[in-house]
Amino acid sequence: RLGTRRRNLALRLAERLRAARQAARMTQGAVGAQLTPQHTRKNVCKWEHGQTEPNLRTVEQLAAVLNVTPCWLAFGVDHAK
């Protein structure tokens, strides 16, 4: 189980992940299939609901697939602005 503070961070990551995926017009399955190693739709769903969180390497890959920065996806920080 995730601690309270970590769970709050995971929920925000979850919200950004879902928003980025929807903006990219991709399904959960399509996102998971582009990762190395591949992840299932169920894994992506769990990340989007804050039930589990991806590791940092996976966050980097997710950001590349979804055309966002890893910092924004993980922490909500956009260094470009």
Coordinates of C-alpha atoms in Angstrom, one line a residue:
R1 CA 0.0 0.0 0.0
L2 CA 1.1 3.5 -0.7
G3 CA 1.5 6.0 2.2
T4 CA -0.8 9.0 2.3
R5 CA 1.6 11.5 0.9
R6 CA 2.9 9.1 -1.7
R7 CA -0.7 8.2 -2.6
N8 CA -1.6 11.9 -3.1
L9 CA 1.4 12.2 -5.5
A10 CA 0.3 9.0 -7.3
L11 CA -3.2 10.4 -7.8
R12 CA -1.9 13.6 -9.3
L13 CA 0.4 11.5 -11.6
A14 CA -2.7 9.4 -12.4
E15 CA -4.7 12.4 -13.4
R16 CA -1.9 13.8 -15.6
L17 CA -1.3 10.4 -17.2
R18 CA -5.0 10.0 -18.1
A19 CA -5.2 13.6 -19.4
A20 CA -2.1 13.1 -21.6
R21 CA -3.3 9.8 -22.9
Q22 CA -6.7 11.2 -23.8
A23 CA -5.1 14.3 -25.5
A24 CA -3.0 11.9 -27.5
R25 CA -6.1 10.0 -28.4
M26 CA -4.6 6.7 -27.4
T27 CA -6.2 3.7 -25.6
Q28 CA -4.7 2.3 -22.5
G29 CA -3.7 -0.8 -24.4
A30 CA -2.0 1.2 -27.1
V31 CA 0.1 3.1 -24.5
G32 CA 1.1 -0.1 -22.7
A33 CA 2.1 -1.7 -26.0
Q34 CA 4.6 1.0 -26.8
L35 CA 6.5 0.6 -23.6
T36 CA 9.6 -1.7 -23.1
P37 CA 8.8 -4.1 -21.6
Q38 CA 5.2 -3.9 -22.8
H39 CA 2.6 -3.4 -20.2
T40 CA -1.0 -4.5 -20.2
R41 CA -4.1 -2.3 -20.5
K42 CA -4.8 -3.3 -16.9
N43 CA -1.4 -1.9 -15.7
V44 CA -2.1 1.4 -17.4
C45 CA -5.6 1.5 -15.9
K46 CA -4.1 0.9 -12.4
W47 CA -1.7 3.8 -12.9
E48 CA -4.5 6.1 -14.1
H49 CA -6.6 5.2 -11.0
G50 CA -3.7 5.7 -8.6
Q51 CA -3.8 2.1 -7.4
T52 CA -0.2 1.5 -8.4
E53 CA 2.5 3.8 -9.9
P54 CA 5.0 3.3 -12.6
N55 CA 8.7 3.4 -11.9
L56 CA 10.7 6.4 -13.1
R57 CA 12.1 4.6 -16.2
T58 CA 8.5 3.8 -17.2
V59 CA 7.4 7.4 -16.5
E60 CA 10.1 8.5 -18.9
Q61 CA 8.8 6.1 -21.6
L62 CA 5.2 7.1 -20.9
A63 CA 6.2 10.8 -21.4
A64 CA 7.9 10.0 -24.7
V65 CA 4.9 8.0 -26.0
L66 CA 2.5 10.8 -24.9
N67 CA 4.6 13.7 -26.1
V68 CA 4.9 15.3 -22.6
T69 CA 7.9 15.9 -20.4
P70 CA 8.8 13.4 -17.7
C71 CA 8.9 16.2 -15.1
W72 CA 5.4 17.3 -16.0
L73 CA 4.0 13.7 -15.9
A74 CA 5.7 12.8 -12.6
F75 CA 5.5 16.0 -10.7
G76 CA 3.4 18.5 -12.6
V77 CA 6.4 20.7 -13.3
D78 CA 6.8 22.2 -16.8
H79 CA 10.3 23.6 -17.2
A80 CA 9.5 25.0 -20.7
K81 CA 7.4 27.8 -19.2

